[in-house]
Amino acid sequence: MTEATDSDGWEIEPGDEEGAAVMALIGRQLRAWRETSGLRASELAAAMGYGEGIVYKVESGTRIPRPEFLDKADEVLNAGGRLSGMKEDAVTLRYPKKVRDLAETEAKAVELTAYWTHKLPGLLQTPEYAQALFSMRRPALSSDQIERALAARSARKSIFRRDPAPDLCFIQEEATLRRPIGGKMVLRGLLEHLLEIGQLSTVDIQVMPTDREEHAGMDGDMQVLKFRDGTALGRCDGLYAGRPVSDPKQLRVIELRCGIIRAQALSPGESLAFIEQVLGEL
């Protein structure tokens, strides 16, 4: 068996108190099972095929283990699924806290309207498109940061599988459908994905043509999420310092802009036809 390195896992983000508390619990459980089995950390590491350092770091709550680490620890320590049962918590913790918070908010929404300017929103991106976006960041992201960001983006897409599904509307600039982020094959895969997603009865994709003389989205990205209890949350780059707002008066301004830009953009049917046209031009 190839020995894993001490880097086989992820660091807890600074300031992520919730994540640190969960990792402390996982670490205590691992240590308790190891000590009950009468093994030293070095002996457990050897039996699992890992470096001793990763065992110490997981037990101290400073390293988020990969799922296979907990599976192997459960097997070696005969924990009866009590360690491997914490895999989901560990996997969730590798996502940045702000992404976990965003996913939690989206999971509660019954309606989402979003306008994006320079790229496709995360919920519509293909893995290849997202990989290209993260890889062009400057300063450059580490491979670990890219891996975590891709996993988090993929996890958010569970919103499409909810039952009942929320109503989702995405207004997208024409330029984002033509810019070959990652190359033409990546763009082709993205456009095909949009055509597939756009067929869902609860999803509307609208294209904002570049030749429009009137445009309600000149202040940048904006988003409105509505919840079952009647509350809502909105954000607009050019309003209220770009921070999320829930005050009804402030929300009305963002909702007004979202409504206007939807009216200015192509209809959902026209937009899918437009996406097909762009795809045919590649």
PDB file of C-alpha atoms in Angstrom:
ATOM      1  CA  MET A   1       0.000   0.000   0.000  1.00  0.00           C
ATOM      2  CA  THR A   2       1.286   3.439  -0.867  1.00  0.00           C
ATOM      3  CA  GLU A   3       1.682   5.537   2.249  1.00  0.00           C
ATOM      4  CA  ALA A   4      -0.366   8.708   2.290  1.00  0.00           C
ATOM      5  CA  THR A   5       1.316  11.950   3.188  1.00  0.00           C
ATOM      6  CA  ASP A   6       0.490  14.318   6.020  1.00  0.00           C
ATOM      7  CA  SER A   7      -1.111  16.598   3.438  1.00  0.00           C
ATOM      8  CA  ASP A   8      -3.829  14.005   2.796  1.00  0.00           C
ATOM      9  CA  GLY A   9      -6.595  16.215   4.131  1.00  0.00           C
ATOM     10  CA  TRP A  10      -7.567  19.860   4.418  1.00  0.00           C
ATOM     11  CA  GLU A  11      -6.904  22.638   6.881  1.00  0.00           C
ATOM     12  CA  ILE A  12      -9.708  24.306   8.832  1.00  0.00           C
ATOM     13  CA  GLU A  13     -10.216  27.882   7.646  1.00  0.00           C
ATOM     14  CA  PRO A  14      -9.146  30.573  10.128  1.00  0.00           C
ATOM     15  CA  GLY A  15     -12.207  31.874  11.949  1.00  0.00           C
ATOM     16  CA  ASP A  16     -14.364  28.846  11.111  1.00  0.00           C
ATOM     17  CA  GLU A  17     -15.519  28.174  14.672  1.00  0.00           C
ATOM     18  CA  GLU A  18     -18.298  25.814  13.615  1.00  0.00           C
ATOM     19  CA  GLY A  19     -15.890  23.751  11.529  1.00  0.00           C
ATOM     20  CA  ALA A  20     -13.321  23.690  14.320  1.00  0.00           C
ATOM     21  CA  ALA A  21     -15.939  22.371  16.769  1.00  0.00           C
ATOM     22  CA  VAL A  22     -16.939  19.546  14.428  1.00  0.00           C
ATOM     23  CA  MET A  23     -13.317  18.626  13.764  1.00  0.00           C
ATOM     24  CA  ALA A  24     -12.592  18.601  17.502  1.00  0.00           C
ATOM     25  CA  LEU A  25     -15.413  16.070  17.915  1.00  0.00           C
ATOM     26  CA  ILE A  26     -14.103  13.870  15.092  1.00  0.00           C
ATOM     27  CA  GLY A  27     -10.609  14.074  16.585  1.00  0.00           C
ATOM     28  CA  ARG A  28     -11.819  13.051  20.047  1.00  0.00           C
ATOM     29  CA  GLN A  29     -13.723  10.118  18.599  1.00  0.00           C
ATOM     30  CA  LEU A  30     -10.683   8.899  16.662  1.00  0.00           C
ATOM     31  CA  ARG A  31      -8.428   9.184  19.703  1.00  0.00           C
ATOM     32  CA  ALA A  32     -10.958   7.401  21.924  1.00  0.00           C
ATOM     33  CA  TRP A  33     -11.289   4.462  19.561  1.00  0.00           C
ATOM     34  CA  ARG A  34      -7.514   4.269  19.092  1.00  0.00           C
ATOM     35  CA  GLU A  35      -6.854   4.253  22.838  1.00  0.00           C
ATOM     36  CA  THR A  36      -9.604   1.706  23.432  1.00  0.00           C
ATOM     37  CA  SER A  37      -7.883  -0.535  20.887  1.00  0.00           C
ATOM     38  CA  GLY A  38      -4.568  -0.102  22.744  1.00  0.00           C
ATOM     39  CA  LEU A  39      -2.767   1.349  19.724  1.00  0.00           C
ATOM     40  CA  ARG A  40      -0.277   4.191  19.621  1.00  0.00           C
ATOM     41  CA  ALA A  41      -0.762   6.803  16.917  1.00  0.00           C
ATOM     42  CA  SER A  42       2.231   5.433  15.024  1.00  0.00           C
ATOM     43  CA  GLU A  43       0.782   1.909  15.118  1.00  0.00           C
ATOM     44  CA  LEU A  44      -2.604   3.070  13.864  1.00  0.00           C
ATOM     45  CA  ALA A  45      -0.940   5.058  11.087  1.00  0.00           C
ATOM     46  CA  ALA A  46       1.107   2.038  10.011  1.00  0.00           C
ATOM     47  CA  ALA A  47      -1.955  -0.229  10.013  1.00  0.00           C
ATOM     48  CA  MET A  48      -3.861   2.268   7.885  1.00  0.00           C
ATOM     49  CA  GLY A  49      -1.012   3.000   5.485  1.00  0.00           C
ATOM     50  CA  TYR A  50      -0.820   6.679   6.466  1.00  0.00           C
ATOM     51  CA  GLY A  51       1.889   8.867   7.905  1.00  0.00           C
ATOM     52  CA  GLU A  52       1.876   9.270  11.674  1.00  0.00           C
ATOM     53  CA  GLY A  53       1.539  13.043  11.332  1.00  0.00           C
ATOM     54  CA  ILE A  54      -1.911  12.912   9.726  1.00  0.00           C
ATOM     55  CA  VAL A  55      -3.246  10.811  12.620  1.00  0.00           C
ATOM     56  CA  TYR A  56      -1.974  13.344  15.158  1.00  0.00           C
ATOM     57  CA  LYS A  57      -3.410  16.247  13.170  1.00  0.00           C
ATOM     58  CA  VAL A  58      -6.844  14.663  12.810  1.00  0.00           C
ATOM     59  CA  GLU A  59      -6.919  13.793  16.506  1.00  0.00           C
ATOM     60  CA  SER A  60      -5.949  17.346  17.428  1.00  0.00           C
ATOM     61  CA  GLY A  61      -8.718  18.745  15.207  1.00  0.00           C
ATOM     62  CA  THR A  62      -6.370  20.672  12.917  1.00  0.00           C
ATOM     63  CA  ARG A  63      -6.771  18.535   9.794  1.00  0.00           C
ATOM     64  CA  ILE A  64      -9.975  17.594   7.981  1.00  0.00           C
ATOM     65  CA  PRO A  65      -9.535  13.957   6.879  1.00  0.00           C
ATOM     66  CA  ARG A  66     -10.579  12.649   3.515  1.00  0.00           C
ATOM     67  CA  PRO A  67     -13.485  10.162   3.554  1.00  0.00           C
ATOM     68  CA  GLU A  68     -11.224   7.192   2.837  1.00  0.00           C
ATOM     69  CA  PHE A  69      -9.163   8.012   5.949  1.00  0.00           C
ATOM     70  CA  LEU A  70     -12.210   7.629   8.189  1.00  0.00           C
ATOM     71  CA  ASP A  71     -13.264   4.462   6.351  1.00  0.00           C
ATOM     72  CA  LYS A  72      -9.852   2.901   6.958  1.00  0.00           C
ATOM     73  CA  ALA A  73      -9.725   4.046  10.581  1.00  0.00           C
ATOM     74  CA  ASP A  74     -13.179   2.549  11.163  1.00  0.00           C
ATOM     75  CA  GLU A  75     -12.027  -0.758   9.662  1.00  0.00           C
ATOM     76  CA  VAL A  76      -8.733  -0.959  11.584  1.00  0.00           C
ATOM     77  CA  LEU A  77     -10.288   0.065  14.909  1.00  0.00           C
ATOM     78  CA  ASN A  78     -13.455  -2.036  14.471  1.00  0.00           C
ATOM     79  CA  ALA A  79     -15.551   1.038  15.180  1.00  0.00           C
ATOM     80  CA  GLY A  80     -18.677  -0.431  13.602  1.00  0.00           C
ATOM     81  CA  GLY A  81     -19.357   2.550  11.356  1.00  0.00           C
ATOM     82  CA  ARG A  82     -19.054   5.172  14.077  1.00  0.00           C
ATOM     83  CA  LEU A  83     -15.989   6.748  12.470  1.00  0.00           C
ATOM     84  CA  SER A  84     -16.943   6.251   8.823  1.00  0.00           C
ATOM     85  CA  GLY A  85     -20.352   7.661   9.725  1.00  0.00           C
ATOM     86  CA  MET A  86     -18.727  11.064  10.207  1.00  0.00           C
ATOM     87  CA  LYS A  87     -17.541  11.229   6.580  1.00  0.00           C
ATOM     88  CA  GLU A  88     -20.349  13.532   5.493  1.00  0.00           C
ATOM     89  CA  ASP A  89     -19.500  16.053   8.205  1.00  0.00           C
ATOM     90  CA  ALA A  90     -15.830  15.943   7.236  1.00  0.00           C
ATOM     91  CA  VAL A  91     -16.577  16.371   3.521  1.00  0.00           C
ATOM     92  CA  THR A  92     -18.838  19.351   4.216  1.00  0.00           C
ATOM     93  CA  LEU A  93     -16.132  21.029   6.294  1.00  0.00           C
ATOM     94  CA  ARG A  94     -13.703  21.154   3.393  1.00  0.00           C
ATOM     95  CA  TYR A  95     -15.980  23.716   1.734  1.00  0.00           C
ATOM     96  CA  PRO A  96     -15.186  27.321   2.701  1.00  0.00           C
ATOM     97  CA  LYS A  97     -17.540  28.590   5.405  1.00  0.00           C
ATOM     98  CA  LYS A  98     -19.011  31.291   3.179  1.00  0.00           C
ATOM     99  CA  VAL A  99     -19.893  28.608   0.623  1.00  0.00           C
ATOM    100  CA  ARG A 100     -21.489  26.415   3.308  1.00  0.00           C
ATOM    101  CA  ASP A 101     -23.529  29.411   4.442  1.00  0.00           C
ATOM    102  CA  LEU A 102     -24.541  30.179   0.849  1.00  0.00           C
ATOM    103  CA  ALA A 103     -25.568  26.572   0.197  1.00  0.00           C
ATOM    104  CA  GLU A 104     -27.622  26.555   3.405  1.00  0.00           C
ATOM    105  CA  THR A 105     -29.398  29.756   2.352  1.00  0.00           C
ATOM    106  CA  GLU A 106     -30.061  28.434  -1.161  1.00  0.00           C
ATOM    107  CA  ALA A 107     -31.409  25.191   0.296  1.00  0.00           C
ATOM    108  CA  LYS A 108     -34.138  27.157   2.097  1.00  0.00           C
ATOM    109  CA  ALA A 109     -35.124  29.296  -0.903  1.00  0.00           C
ATOM    110  CA  VAL A 110     -38.351  28.679  -2.830  1.00  0.00           C
ATOM    111  CA  GLU A 111     -37.468  31.244  -5.485  1.00  0.00           C
ATOM    112  CA  LEU A 112     -34.168  32.569  -6.791  1.00  0.00           C
ATOM    113  CA  THR A 113     -33.527  35.290  -9.364  1.00  0.00           C
ATOM    114  CA  ALA A 114     -29.948  36.088 -10.336  1.00  0.00           C
ATOM    115  CA  TYR A 115     -28.254  38.341 -12.883  1.00  0.00           C
ATOM    116  CA  TRP A 116     -24.555  37.845 -13.628  1.00  0.00           C
ATOM    117  CA  THR A 117     -22.268  39.941 -15.780  1.00  0.00           C
ATOM    118  CA  HIS A 118     -18.867  38.410 -16.546  1.00  0.00           C
ATOM    119  CA  LYS A 119     -19.324  34.676 -15.927  1.00  0.00           C
ATOM    120  CA  LEU A 120     -21.982  32.032 -15.520  1.00  0.00           C
ATOM    121  CA  PRO A 121     -23.299  31.636 -11.944  1.00  0.00           C
ATOM    122  CA  GLY A 122     -21.896  28.693 -10.011  1.00  0.00           C
ATOM    123  CA  LEU A 123     -25.199  26.826 -10.152  1.00  0.00           C
ATOM    124  CA  LEU A 124     -25.026  26.725 -13.971  1.00  0.00           C
ATOM    125  CA  GLN A 125     -21.325  25.986 -14.422  1.00  0.00           C
ATOM    126  CA  THR A 126     -19.949  22.689 -15.678  1.00  0.00           C
ATOM    127  CA  PRO A 127     -16.957  21.227 -13.773  1.00  0.00           C
ATOM    128  CA  GLU A 128     -14.672  22.041 -16.710  1.00  0.00           C
ATOM    129  CA  TYR A 129     -15.832  25.647 -16.888  1.00  0.00           C
ATOM    130  CA  ALA A 130     -15.462  26.055 -13.122  1.00  0.00           C
ATOM    131  CA  GLN A 131     -11.976  24.497 -13.240  1.00  0.00           C
ATOM    132  CA  ALA A 132     -10.956  26.999 -15.921  1.00  0.00           C
ATOM    133  CA  LEU A 133     -12.318  29.917 -13.887  1.00  0.00           C
ATOM    134  CA  PHE A 134     -10.527  28.906 -10.708  1.00  0.00           C
ATOM    135  CA  SER A 135      -7.295  28.166 -12.572  1.00  0.00           C
ATOM    136  CA  MET A 136      -7.124  31.704 -14.016  1.00  0.00           C
ATOM    137  CA  ARG A 137      -7.436  33.417 -10.631  1.00  0.00           C
ATOM    138  CA  ARG A 138      -4.654  35.858  -9.749  1.00  0.00           C
ATOM    139  CA  PRO A 139      -2.973  35.508  -7.388  1.00  0.00           C
ATOM    140  CA  ALA A 140      -3.080  31.845  -8.326  1.00  0.00           C
ATOM    141  CA  LEU A 141      -4.966  29.390  -6.139  1.00  0.00           C
ATOM    142  CA  SER A 142      -3.251  26.248  -4.876  1.00  0.00           C
ATOM    143  CA  SER A 143      -4.385  22.862  -6.226  1.00  0.00           C
ATOM    144  CA  ASP A 144      -5.953  22.170  -2.826  1.00  0.00           C
ATOM    145  CA  GLN A 145      -7.936  25.413  -2.930  1.00  0.00           C
ATOM    146  CA  ILE A 146      -9.161  24.631  -6.443  1.00  0.00           C
ATOM    147  CA  GLU A 147     -10.169  21.109  -5.431  1.00  0.00           C
ATOM    148  CA  ARG A 148     -12.135  22.395  -2.459  1.00  0.00           C
ATOM    149  CA  ALA A 149     -13.807  25.123  -4.497  1.00  0.00           C
ATOM    150  CA  LEU A 150     -14.852  22.662  -7.212  1.00  0.00           C
ATOM    151  CA  ALA A 151     -16.287  20.240  -4.668  1.00  0.00           C
ATOM    152  CA  ALA A 152     -18.234  23.026  -2.976  1.00  0.00           C
ATOM    153  CA  ARG A 153     -19.642  24.265  -6.274  1.00  0.00           C
ATOM    154  CA  SER A 154     -20.738  20.757  -7.192  1.00  0.00           C
ATOM    155  CA  ALA A 155     -22.454  20.254  -3.829  1.00  0.00           C
ATOM    156  CA  ARG A 156     -24.563  23.405  -4.272  1.00  0.00           C
ATOM    157  CA  LYS A 157     -26.176  21.894  -7.365  1.00  0.00           C
ATOM    158  CA  SER A 158     -28.319  19.672  -5.155  1.00  0.00           C
ATOM    159  CA  ILE A 159     -30.799  22.569  -5.377  1.00  0.00           C
ATOM    160  CA  PHE A 160     -31.890  21.182  -8.772  1.00  0.00           C
ATOM    161  CA  ARG A 161     -32.802  17.841  -7.160  1.00  0.00           C
ATOM    162  CA  ARG A 162     -34.975  19.238  -4.392  1.00  0.00           C
ATOM    163  CA  ASP A 163     -38.582  18.086  -4.165  1.00  0.00           C
ATOM    164  CA  PRO A 164     -40.471  20.324  -4.522  1.00  0.00           C
ATOM    165  CA  ALA A 165     -37.950  22.214  -6.614  1.00  0.00           C
ATOM    166  CA  PRO A 166     -37.585  25.986  -6.200  1.00  0.00           C
ATOM    167  CA  ASP A 167     -38.280  28.381  -9.065  1.00  0.00           C
ATOM    168  CA  LEU A 168     -34.947  29.499 -10.488  1.00  0.00           C
ATOM    169  CA  CYS A 169     -34.345  32.341 -12.940  1.00  0.00           C
ATOM    170  CA  PHE A 170     -30.914  33.238 -14.320  1.00  0.00           C
ATOM    171  CA  ILE A 171     -30.362  36.321 -16.487  1.00  0.00           C
ATOM    172  CA  GLN A 172     -27.089  36.084 -18.349  1.00  0.00           C
ATOM    173  CA  GLU A 173     -25.097  38.490 -20.511  1.00  0.00           C
ATOM    174  CA  GLU A 174     -24.631  37.420 -24.127  1.00  0.00           C
ATOM    175  CA  ALA A 175     -20.862  37.926 -23.807  1.00  0.00           C
ATOM    176  CA  THR A 176     -20.604  35.158 -21.190  1.00  0.00           C
ATOM    177  CA  LEU A 177     -22.060  32.708 -23.712  1.00  0.00           C
ATOM    178  CA  ARG A 178     -19.455  33.605 -26.310  1.00  0.00           C
ATOM    179  CA  ARG A 179     -16.303  33.975 -24.202  1.00  0.00           C
ATOM    180  CA  PRO A 180     -14.361  30.674 -24.581  1.00  0.00           C
ATOM    181  CA  ILE A 181     -13.329  30.248 -20.957  1.00  0.00           C
ATOM    182  CA  GLY A 182     -11.201  27.096 -20.919  1.00  0.00           C
ATOM    183  CA  GLY A 183     -11.342  26.772 -24.715  1.00  0.00           C
ATOM    184  CA  LYS A 184     -14.014  26.086 -27.314  1.00  0.00           C
ATOM    185  CA  MET A 185     -14.687  22.509 -26.193  1.00  0.00           C
ATOM    186  CA  VAL A 186     -15.337  23.693 -22.645  1.00  0.00           C
ATOM    187  CA  LEU A 187     -17.637  26.412 -23.980  1.00  0.00           C
ATOM    188  CA  ARG A 188     -19.455  23.878 -26.135  1.00  0.00           C
ATOM    189  CA  GLY A 189     -20.014  21.629 -23.124  1.00  0.00           C
ATOM    190  CA  LEU A 190     -21.273  24.612 -21.128  1.00  0.00           C
ATOM    191  CA  LEU A 191     -23.784  25.657 -23.792  1.00  0.00           C
ATOM    192  CA  GLU A 192     -25.057  22.082 -24.112  1.00  0.00           C
ATOM    193  CA  HIS A 193     -25.451  21.984 -20.328  1.00  0.00           C
ATOM    194  CA  LEU A 194     -27.429  25.242 -20.360  1.00  0.00           C
ATOM    195  CA  LEU A 195     -29.775  23.861 -22.999  1.00  0.00           C
ATOM    196  CA  GLU A 196     -30.371  20.792 -20.841  1.00  0.00           C
ATOM    197  CA  ILE A 197     -30.901  22.739 -17.602  1.00  0.00           C
ATOM    198  CA  GLY A 198     -33.106  25.243 -19.396  1.00  0.00           C
ATOM    199  CA  GLN A 199     -35.577  22.464 -20.228  1.00  0.00           C
ATOM    200  CA  LEU A 200     -36.441  21.974 -16.551  1.00  0.00           C
ATOM    201  CA  SER A 201     -39.910  23.280 -15.773  1.00  0.00           C
ATOM    202  CA  THR A 202     -38.674  25.189 -12.719  1.00  0.00           C
ATOM    203  CA  VAL A 203     -35.700  26.853 -14.447  1.00  0.00           C
ATOM    204  CA  ASP A 204     -35.737  29.938 -16.660  1.00  0.00           C
ATOM    205  CA  ILE A 205     -32.537  31.030 -18.393  1.00  0.00           C
ATOM    206  CA  GLN A 206     -32.697  34.446 -20.062  1.00  0.00           C
ATOM    207  CA  VAL A 207     -30.073  36.088 -22.228  1.00  0.00           C
ATOM    208  CA  MET A 208     -29.399  39.825 -22.122  1.00  0.00           C
ATOM    209  CA  PRO A 209     -28.298  40.732 -25.682  1.00  0.00           C
ATOM    210  CA  THR A 210     -25.305  43.015 -26.062  1.00  0.00           C
ATOM    211  CA  ASP A 211     -27.194  45.337 -28.435  1.00  0.00           C
ATOM    212  CA  ARG A 212     -29.830  46.384 -25.887  1.00  0.00           C
ATOM    213  CA  GLU A 213     -29.976  50.168 -25.473  1.00  0.00           C
ATOM    214  CA  GLU A 214     -31.743  49.926 -22.088  1.00  0.00           C
ATOM    215  CA  HIS A 215     -30.120  47.865 -19.348  1.00  0.00           C
ATOM    216  CA  ALA A 216     -31.176  47.704 -15.685  1.00  0.00           C
ATOM    217  CA  GLY A 217     -28.110  45.743 -14.649  1.00  0.00           C
ATOM    218  CA  MET A 218     -25.368  48.283 -15.206  1.00  0.00           C
ATOM    219  CA  ASP A 219     -24.542  48.322 -11.493  1.00  0.00           C
ATOM    220  CA  GLY A 220     -23.358  44.719 -11.676  1.00  0.00           C
ATOM    221  CA  ASP A 221     -24.431  41.323 -10.349  1.00  0.00           C
ATOM    222  CA  MET A 222     -27.649  41.071  -8.361  1.00  0.00           C
ATOM    223  CA  GLN A 223     -29.621  38.317  -6.718  1.00  0.00           C
ATOM    224  CA  VAL A 224     -32.883  37.830  -4.810  1.00  0.00           C
ATOM    225  CA  LEU A 225     -33.804  34.742  -2.791  1.00  0.00           C
ATOM    226  CA  LYS A 226     -37.314  34.287  -1.398  1.00  0.00           C
ATOM    227  CA  PHE A 227     -38.221  31.882   1.389  1.00  0.00           C
ATOM    228  CA  ARG A 228     -41.294  29.909   2.376  1.00  0.00           C
ATOM    229  CA  ASP A 229     -42.022  32.114   5.395  1.00  0.00           C
ATOM    230  CA  GLY A 230     -42.380  35.181   3.168  1.00  0.00           C
ATOM    231  CA  THR A 231     -38.969  36.674   3.962  1.00  0.00           C
ATOM    232  CA  ALA A 232     -36.352  37.424   1.320  1.00  0.00           C
ATOM    233  CA  LEU A 233     -32.687  38.242   0.903  1.00  0.00           C
ATOM    234  CA  GLY A 234     -31.183  40.374  -1.850  1.00  0.00           C
ATOM    235  CA  ARG A 235     -27.823  41.654  -3.009  1.00  0.00           C
ATOM    236  CA  CYS A 236     -26.685  44.049  -5.729  1.00  0.00           C
ATOM    237  CA  ASP A 237     -23.096  45.071  -6.454  1.00  0.00           C
ATOM    238  CA  GLY A 238     -23.989  48.755  -6.863  1.00  0.00           C
ATOM    239  CA  LEU A 239     -26.377  49.100  -3.911  1.00  0.00           C
ATOM    240  CA  TYR A 240     -25.931  49.073  -0.127  1.00  0.00           C
ATOM    241  CA  ALA A 241     -22.172  48.456  -0.410  1.00  0.00           C
ATOM    242  CA  GLY A 242     -22.892  45.161  -2.161  1.00  0.00           C
ATOM    243  CA  ARG A 243     -23.894  43.480   1.104  1.00  0.00           C
ATOM    244  CA  PRO A 244     -26.907  41.136   1.449  1.00  0.00           C
ATOM    245  CA  VAL A 245     -30.036  42.979   2.646  1.00  0.00           C
ATOM    246  CA  SER A 246     -33.380  41.830   4.038  1.00  0.00           C
ATOM    247  CA  ASP A 247     -35.025  45.191   4.749  1.00  0.00           C
ATOM    248  CA  PRO A 248     -38.265  45.339   2.667  1.00  0.00           C
ATOM    249  CA  LYS A 249     -37.553  48.863   1.369  1.00  0.00           C
ATOM    250  CA  GLN A 250     -34.092  47.921   0.176  1.00  0.00           C
ATOM    251  CA  LEU A 251     -35.320  44.617  -1.243  1.00  0.00           C
ATOM    252  CA  ARG A 252     -37.965  46.378  -3.314  1.00  0.00           C
ATOM    253  CA  VAL A 253     -35.259  48.341  -5.152  1.00  0.00           C
ATOM    254  CA  ILE A 254     -33.330  45.179  -6.046  1.00  0.00           C
ATOM    255  CA  GLU A 255     -36.530  43.325  -6.982  1.00  0.00           C
ATOM    256  CA  LEU A 256     -37.529  46.230  -9.216  1.00  0.00           C
ATOM    257  CA  ARG A 257     -34.225  46.046 -11.052  1.00  0.00           C
ATOM    258  CA  CYS A 258     -34.501  42.266 -11.407  1.00  0.00           C
ATOM    259  CA  GLY A 259     -37.998  42.631 -12.821  1.00  0.00           C
ATOM    260  CA  ILE A 260     -36.933  45.272 -15.323  1.00  0.00           C
ATOM    261  CA  ILE A 261     -33.913  43.350 -16.550  1.00  0.00           C
ATOM    262  CA  ARG A 262     -36.064  40.234 -17.028  1.00  0.00           C
ATOM    263  CA  ALA A 263     -38.391  42.288 -19.210  1.00  0.00           C
ATOM    264  CA  GLN A 264     -35.456  43.730 -21.176  1.00  0.00           C
ATOM    265  CA  ALA A 265     -33.801  40.347 -21.784  1.00  0.00           C
ATOM    266  CA  LEU A 266     -34.864  37.696 -24.253  1.00  0.00           C
ATOM    267  CA  SER A 267     -37.677  35.440 -23.057  1.00  0.00           C
ATOM    268  CA  PRO A 268     -36.721  31.945 -21.811  1.00  0.00           C
ATOM    269  CA  GLY A 269     -37.805  30.388 -25.118  1.00  0.00           C
ATOM    270  CA  GLU A 270     -35.960  32.985 -27.181  1.00  0.00           C
ATOM    271  CA  SER A 271     -32.925  32.570 -24.951  1.00  0.00           C
ATOM    272  CA  LEU A 272     -32.690  28.799 -25.485  1.00  0.00           C
ATOM    273  CA  ALA A 273     -32.959  29.395 -29.226  1.00  0.00           C
ATOM    274  CA  PHE A 274     -30.190  31.993 -28.950  1.00  0.00           C
ATOM    275  CA  ILE A 275     -27.967  29.557 -27.006  1.00  0.00           C
ATOM    276  CA  GLU A 276     -28.543  26.941 -29.730  1.00  0.00           C
ATOM    277  CA  GLN A 277     -27.516  29.516 -32.328  1.00  0.00           C
ATOM    278  CA  VAL A 278     -24.284  30.337 -30.464  1.00  0.00           C
ATOM    279  CA  LEU A 279     -23.559  26.618 -30.089  1.00  0.00           C
ATOM    280  CA  GLY A 280     -24.035  26.150 -33.829  1.00  0.00           C
ATOM    281  CA  GLU A 281     -21.498  28.894 -34.532  1.00  0.00           C
ATOM    282  CA  LEU A 282     -18.687  27.096 -32.672  1.00  0.00           C
TER     283      LEU A 282
END
